């Protein structure tokens, strides 16, 4: 899932400071599961901003709504009326949600309430960890299901580097060495010999290297 | 006793097994504690959420207390330690928006501590009375005028 976290409150207040009536719009999918922008967080944000406004003597109105998925125009259409009734939208969706609003409602001012952090998963209650960089050319099959792009700090395809020490990466004792993880998994699977092959450079252009990327499926078009 | 006649409104989120039972016991023992406290019973303080606390303040209360079992004695094992972390976080949020973190407090007590419940309720009422009306409700009242 897409993992995000709330921006600092001061930054949020700064962004929406010129506006009197603001819709706080949550998303019911990824950011609900990571407790950053679901219905409850919309309530928390609205309550916080209302009280902050009251304490500082500002007269502001905050509406609350949450759509099933902010990254699909069909779901945004369900709140079109509310969007039309406000001066600005504070989105608690990921960056895709913010852009979906901007594209669907060209005249609407929309601001991000979250920082979209990474593609990842919860590893324990309250802890999320990055797992994928959407590189567009997945190599998990070669590395026993551990992503070297994300989990090795240098994204090495032929690791480890000399900085791997006692299972942790040289950049921080809190970061497991991705190549240690790959090695351990390969060992469990009896595939250590595959490390003797030198992995050629992957197609990095499938990732961020080609400008804005799109996928077109003619078979699905209507 | 009162500050300019100000009578604070305080919500007390109390767990079923300890704090509510202690509040009941205080009643059966005919101990007096201020009528400013509105008890809301939860099965466990582990149910408490930042949203409950914020909505209470947004609704105009001047103080909030969360009361659960003694640490290590939670009926649901760890609900009260989870609540403690959430209360801590909520205090920071209240502080950052100028409401004041000291208007929120967590207490731990056992079901047999009726007198202690009455004491905590009295102390919390005094604390909020000294702090004065919540800046949120103060602002609302001025708008109403
Ligand atoms: S190799 Fe690329 S697509 Fe596969 S998990 Fe890693 S970043 Fe994601
Ligand atoms: S120590 Fe491990 S994770 Fe860190 S850069 Fe080297 S191989 Fe990658």
Coordinates of C-alpha atoms and ligand atoms in Angstrom, one line a residue:
Chain A
X1 CA 0.0 0.0 0.0
X2 CA 0.9 3.6 -0.2
X3 CA 2.2 4.9 3.1
X4 CA 1.9 8.5 4.1
X5 CA 2.2 10.6 7.2
X6 CA 0.6 13.9 8.3
X7 CA 2.5 17.0 7.5
X8 CA 3.4 19.2 10.4
X9 CA 0.4 21.2 11.6
X10 CA 2.1 24.5 11.1
X11 CA 2.7 23.7 7.4
X12 CA -0.9 22.7 7.0
X13 CA -2.2 25.8 8.6
X14 CA 0.1 27.9 6.5
X15 CA -1.1 26.4 3.3
X16 CA -4.8 26.9 4.0
X17 CA -4.4 30.3 5.8
X18 CA -5.9 32.4 3.0
X19 CA -9.2 30.4 3.0
X20 CA -12.3 30.7 5.0
X21 CA -14.1 27.5 4.1
X22 CA -12.1 24.4 3.6
X23 CA -13.1 20.8 2.9
X24 CA -10.9 18.2 4.5
X25 CA -11.1 15.2 2.2
X26 CA -10.0 11.8 3.3
X27 CA -9.5 8.6 1.4
X28 CA -10.8 5.2 2.4
X29 CA -8.0 3.0 1.0
X30 CA -4.2 3.0 1.6
X31 CA -4.1 6.1 3.9
X32 CA -6.9 4.7 6.0
X33 CA -5.0 1.6 6.7
X34 CA -1.8 3.5 7.6
X35 CA -3.9 5.8 9.9
X36 CA -2.9 9.0 8.1
X37 CA -5.9 10.1 6.0
X38 CA -9.0 8.0 6.7
X39 CA -12.3 9.1 8.1
X40 CA -11.0 9.2 11.6
X41 CA -8.0 11.3 10.7
X42 CA -10.3 13.7 8.8
X43 CA -12.2 14.1 12.1
X44 CA -9.0 14.6 14.1
X45 CA -7.7 17.2 11.6
X46 CA -11.0 19.0 11.4
X47 CA -11.3 19.1 15.2
X48 CA -7.7 20.3 15.5
X49 CA -8.0 23.0 12.9
X50 CA -11.3 24.2 14.3
X51 CA -9.9 24.6 17.8
X52 CA -6.7 26.1 16.5
X53 CA -8.8 28.6 14.6
X54 CA -11.0 29.4 17.6
X55 CA -8.1 29.9 19.9
X56 CA -6.4 32.3 17.5
X57 CA -9.7 34.1 16.8
X58 CA -10.0 33.2 13.2
X59 CA -13.4 32.5 11.7
X60 CA -13.0 29.4 9.6
X61 CA -15.3 26.6 8.6
X62 CA -14.1 23.1 8.0
X63 CA -16.2 20.5 6.2
X64 CA -15.4 16.8 6.5
X65 CA -15.8 14.0 3.9
X66 CA -14.1 10.8 3.0
X67 CA -14.4 9.0 -0.3
X68 CA -13.7 5.3 -0.9
X69 CA -10.7 6.1 -3.1
X70 CA -9.4 9.6 -3.8
X71 CA -7.3 8.4 -6.8
X72 CA -10.4 7.7 -9.0
X73 CA -12.4 10.5 -10.5
X74 CA -15.7 8.5 -10.1
X75 CA -15.4 8.5 -6.4
X76 CA -14.4 12.2 -6.4
X77 CA -17.6 13.0 -8.3
X78 CA -19.6 11.9 -5.2
X79 CA -18.3 14.9 -3.3
X80 CA -18.4 17.4 -6.3
X81 CA -21.0 19.5 -4.6
X82 CA -19.0 19.9 -1.4
X83 CA -15.9 20.7 -3.3
X84 CA -17.8 23.4 -5.2
X85 CA -19.0 24.9 -2.0
X86 CA -15.6 25.6 -0.4
X87 CA -12.6 27.9 -1.0
X88 CA -10.1 25.1 -0.9
X89 CA -9.6 21.4 -0.4
X90 CA -7.2 20.0 2.1
X91 CA -6.6 16.4 0.9
X92 CA -5.6 13.7 3.3
X93 CA -5.1 11.4 0.4
X94 CA -1.7 10.5 -1.0
X95 CA -0.1 12.7 -3.7
X96 CA -2.2 10.8 -6.3
X97 CA -5.4 11.8 -4.6
X98 CA -4.3 15.4 -4.5
X99 CA -3.6 15.3 -8.2
X100 CA -6.8 13.5 -9.1
X101 CA -8.7 16.4 -7.4
X102 CA -6.7 18.9 -9.3
X103 CA -7.3 17.2 -12.6
X104 CA -11.0 16.6 -12.0
X105 CA -11.8 20.1 -10.7
X106 CA -9.5 22.5 -12.6
X107 CA -10.6 25.6 -10.8
X108 CA -10.3 24.2 -7.3
X109 CA -7.4 25.0 -4.9
X110 CA -6.2 21.8 -3.4
X111 CA -3.4 21.3 -0.8
X112 CA -1.7 18.2 0.5
X113 CA -2.2 17.4 4.2
X114 CA 0.1 14.4 4.0
X115 CA 3.6 13.6 2.9
X116 CA 3.4 10.5 0.7
X117 CA 6.3 8.5 2.0
X118 CA 6.7 5.2 0.3
X119 CA 5.1 1.9 -0.9
X120 CA 5.3 -0.4 2.0
X121 CA 3.5 -2.4 4.6
X122 CA 2.9 -2.5 8.4
X123 CA 5.5 -4.7 10.1
X124 CA 3.9 -4.2 13.5
X125 CA 1.1 -2.1 14.9
X126 CA 2.2 1.5 14.4
X127 CA 5.3 0.7 12.3
X128 CA 5.4 0.8 8.5
X129 CA 8.3 -0.2 6.3
X130 CA 9.2 0.5 2.6
X131 CA 9.2 -2.4 0.3
X132 CA 9.0 -1.2 -3.3
X133 CA 10.1 1.8 -5.3
X134 CA 7.9 1.1 -8.3
X135 CA 11.0 0.7 -10.5
X136 CA 8.9 -0.8 -13.4
X137 CA 11.3 -3.8 -13.9
X138 CA 10.8 -6.0 -10.9
X139 CA 13.8 -8.2 -10.0
X140 CA 12.4 -9.9 -6.9
X141 CA 12.6 -13.2 -8.6
X142 CA 16.4 -13.1 -8.7
X143 CA 16.7 -12.0 -5.1
X144 CA 14.5 -14.5 -3.3
X145 CA 11.7 -12.0 -2.8
X146 CA 13.8 -9.3 -1.1
X147 CA 13.9 -6.0 -3.1
X148 CA 17.5 -4.8 -3.5
X149 CA 16.4 -1.5 -4.9
X150 CA 14.6 -0.4 -1.7
X151 CA 16.2 -2.5 1.0
X152 CA 19.8 -1.9 0.1
X153 CA 20.7 1.7 0.7
X154 CA 22.8 1.8 -2.5
X155 CA 20.3 -0.2 -4.5
X156 CA 23.1 -2.7 -5.4
X157 CA 22.3 -5.5 -7.7
X158 CA 25.6 -7.2 -6.9
X159 CA 26.0 -6.8 -3.2
X160 CA 26.8 -6.6 -0.5
X161 CA 29.1 -3.7 -0.3
X162 CA 31.9 -3.5 2.2
X163 CA 29.7 -1.6 4.7
X164 CA 27.6 -4.6 5.7
X165 CA 28.4 -5.3 9.3
X166 CA 26.6 -7.7 11.7
X167 CA 23.5 -7.6 9.6
X168 CA 23.1 -3.9 9.5
X169 CA 23.9 -1.3 6.9
X170 CA 26.7 1.1 7.3
X171 CA 24.4 4.1 7.0
X172 CA 22.7 3.3 10.3
X173 CA 22.6 0.7 13.0
X174 CA 18.8 0.8 12.8
X175 CA 18.7 -0.2 9.1
X176 CA 19.1 -3.9 8.3
X177 CA 21.5 -4.6 5.4
X178 CA 19.3 -5.5 2.5
X179 CA 22.0 -7.8 1.1
X180 CA 22.2 -9.6 4.4
X181 CA 18.4 -10.2 4.1
X182 CA 18.9 -11.4 0.5
X183 CA 21.8 -13.7 1.5
X184 CA 19.8 -15.2 4.4
X185 CA 16.7 -15.9 2.2
X186 CA 18.9 -17.5 -0.5
X187 CA 20.5 -19.6 2.1
X188 CA 17.2 -20.9 3.5
X189 CA 16.1 -21.7 -0.1
X190 CA 19.4 -23.4 -0.9
X191 CA 20.1 -20.9 -3.7
X192 CA 23.3 -19.4 -2.5
X193 CA 25.1 -20.5 -5.7
X194 CA 23.0 -18.0 -7.7
X195 CA 25.1 -15.3 -6.1
X196 CA 28.0 -16.3 -8.4
X197 CA 26.2 -14.9 -11.4
X198 CA 26.9 -11.3 -12.0
X199 CA 23.6 -9.4 -12.5
X200 CA 23.7 -7.1 -15.5
X201 CA 22.4 -3.5 -15.1
X202 CA 18.6 -3.5 -15.0
X203 CA 16.4 -1.3 -17.2
X204 CA 16.3 1.8 -15.0
X205 CA 14.5 3.7 -17.7
X206 CA 11.4 1.7 -16.8
X207 CA 11.3 3.7 -13.5
X208 CA 11.6 7.4 -13.2
X209 CA 13.8 7.7 -16.3
X210 CA 11.1 8.2 -18.9
X211 CA 9.2 11.2 -17.7
X212 CA 5.5 10.6 -16.7
X213 CA 4.7 6.9 -17.2
X214 CA 1.5 5.4 -18.4
X215 CA 0.2 1.9 -19.0
X216 CA -2.3 1.4 -21.8
X217 CA -4.4 -1.7 -22.1
X218 CA -6.3 -1.7 -25.3
X219 CA -8.2 -4.9 -24.2
X220 CA -9.7 -3.0 -21.3
X221 CA -10.8 0.1 -23.1
X222 CA -14.4 0.8 -23.7
Chain B
X1 CA -14.0 28.6 46.2
X2 CA -14.8 29.5 42.6
X3 CA -12.9 31.7 40.2
X4 CA -15.3 34.4 39.1
X5 CA -18.1 31.9 39.4
X6 CA -16.5 29.7 36.7
X7 CA -17.5 26.1 37.1
X8 CA -15.5 23.9 34.8
X9 CA -17.0 21.1 32.7
X10 CA -14.9 18.0 32.8
X11 CA -15.3 14.7 31.0
X12 CA -13.9 11.6 32.7
X13 CA -13.5 8.6 30.4
X14 CA -13.5 5.8 32.9
X15 CA -12.8 2.1 32.3
X16 CA -15.5 -0.3 33.4
X17 CA -13.4 -2.6 35.6
X18 CA -11.5 -0.1 37.8
X19 CA -12.2 3.6 37.4
X20 CA -16.0 3.4 37.0
X21 CA -16.2 0.9 39.8
X22 CA -14.1 3.2 42.0
X23 CA -16.5 6.1 41.1
X24 CA -19.5 3.9 42.0
X25 CA -17.8 3.0 45.3
X26 CA -17.2 6.7 46.0
X27 CA -21.0 7.1 45.6
X28 CA -21.9 4.2 47.8
X29 CA -19.5 5.5 50.5
X30 CA -21.3 8.8 50.2
X31 CA -18.1 10.6 49.5
X32 CA -18.5 14.0 47.9
X33 CA -16.8 15.0 44.7
X34 CA -17.5 17.9 42.5
X35 CA -20.5 17.7 40.2
X36 CA -18.4 19.2 37.4
X37 CA -17.2 15.7 36.4
X38 CA -19.3 13.9 33.7
X39 CA -18.3 10.2 33.7
X40 CA -18.3 8.4 30.4
X41 CA -17.8 4.7 30.8
X42 CA -15.7 2.7 28.4
X43 CA -15.1 -1.1 28.6
X44 CA -11.3 -0.3 28.7
X45 CA -9.3 2.9 28.4
X46 CA -7.7 1.1 25.5
X47 CA -10.8 2.3 23.6
X48 CA -9.8 5.9 24.0
X49 CA -8.8 7.7 20.8
X50 CA -7.4 11.0 20.0
X51 CA -10.6 11.8 18.3
X52 CA -12.7 11.3 21.5
X53 CA -10.5 13.7 23.4
X54 CA -10.4 16.4 20.7
X55 CA -14.2 16.2 20.1
X56 CA -14.8 16.7 23.8
X57 CA -12.7 19.9 23.8
X58 CA -14.2 21.0 20.5
X59 CA -17.6 20.5 22.1
X60 CA -16.7 23.0 24.8
X61 CA -15.4 21.0 27.8
X62 CA -12.7 22.7 29.9
X63 CA -10.9 19.5 30.9
X64 CA -10.7 15.8 30.2
X65 CA -9.5 13.0 32.4
X66 CA -8.9 9.4 31.4
X67 CA -9.0 6.9 34.3
X68 CA -8.0 3.3 34.0
X69 CA -6.8 0.3 36.0
X70 CA -3.5 0.4 37.8
X71 CA -0.6 -0.3 35.4
X72 CA 0.0 -4.0 35.1
X73 CA -3.6 -4.7 36.3
X74 CA -5.6 -3.8 33.1
X75 CA -8.5 -6.2 32.7
X76 CA -7.6 -6.3 29.0
X77 CA -3.8 -6.7 29.7
X78 CA -2.4 -3.6 28.1
X79 CA -5.3 -1.2 27.3
X80 CA -4.3 1.3 29.9
X81 CA -0.7 1.5 28.7
X82 CA -1.9 2.1 25.2
X83 CA -4.2 4.8 26.5
X84 CA -1.3 6.4 28.3
X85 CA 0.6 6.8 25.0
X86 CA -2.5 8.2 23.3
X87 CA -3.1 10.7 26.1
X88 CA 0.6 11.8 25.9
X89 CA 0.2 12.4 22.1
X90 CA -3.1 14.2 22.6
X91 CA -1.5 16.5 25.2
X92 CA 1.1 17.5 22.6
X93 CA -1.7 18.2 20.0
X94 CA -3.6 20.3 22.6
X95 CA -0.5 22.2 23.5
X96 CA 0.4 22.9 19.9
X97 CA -3.0 24.5 19.2
X98 CA -3.0 26.6 22.3
X99 CA -5.7 24.7 24.2
X100 CA -3.0 23.5 26.7
X101 CA -1.9 20.0 27.4
X102 CA -2.4 20.3 31.2
X103 CA -6.2 20.3 30.6
X104 CA -5.9 16.6 29.9
X105 CA -4.7 14.0 32.4
X106 CA -4.6 10.2 32.8
X107 CA -5.0 8.5 36.1
X108 CA -4.7 4.9 37.2
X109 CA -6.6 3.4 40.2
X110 CA -8.1 0.2 41.4
X111 CA -11.8 -0.6 41.8
X112 CA -11.5 -0.4 45.6
X113 CA -10.2 3.1 45.6
X114 CA -13.4 5.1 45.9
X115 CA -11.8 7.7 48.2
X116 CA -9.0 8.2 45.7
X117 CA -11.5 8.7 42.9
X118 CA -13.2 11.4 44.8
X119 CA -9.7 13.0 45.5
X120 CA -8.6 12.8 41.9
X121 CA -12.0 14.3 40.7
X122 CA -11.6 17.2 43.3
X123 CA -8.0 17.8 42.3
X124 CA -8.7 17.8 38.6
X125 CA -11.6 20.2 39.1
X126 CA -9.4 22.5 41.1
X127 CA -6.7 22.4 38.4
X128 CA -9.1 23.3 35.6
X129 CA -10.8 25.9 37.8
X130 CA -7.4 27.6 38.2
X131 CA -6.7 27.4 34.5
X132 CA -10.0 29.0 33.7
X133 CA -12.4 28.3 30.8
X134 CA -10.9 26.5 27.8
X135 CA -9.9 29.0 25.1
X136 CA -12.1 27.0 22.7
X137 CA -15.3 27.4 24.8
X138 CA -14.3 31.0 25.7
X139 CA -14.1 31.9 22.0
X140 CA -17.4 30.2 21.3
X141 CA -19.2 32.0 24.1
X142 CA -17.9 35.4 22.8
X143 CA -19.3 34.5 19.3
X144 CA -22.7 33.7 20.9
X145 CA -22.8 37.0 22.7
Ligands
LIG1 S1 12.5 -4.6 -7.9 FE1 11.4 -2.8 -8.4 S2 9.2 -3.4 -8.7 FE2 10.3 -5.1 -7.6 S3 9.9 -4.6 -5.4 FE3 11.9 -3.7 -6.0 S4 11.4 -1.6 -6.6 FE4 9.5 -2.7 -6.6
LIG2 S1 25.6 -2.3 3.9 FE1 24.1 -3.6 2.9 S2 22.2 -2.3 2.7 FE2 23.9 -0.9 3.2 S3 24.6 -0.3 1.2 FE3 25.9 -2.0 1.7 S4 24.9 -3.8 0.8 FE4 23.4 -2.1 0.8

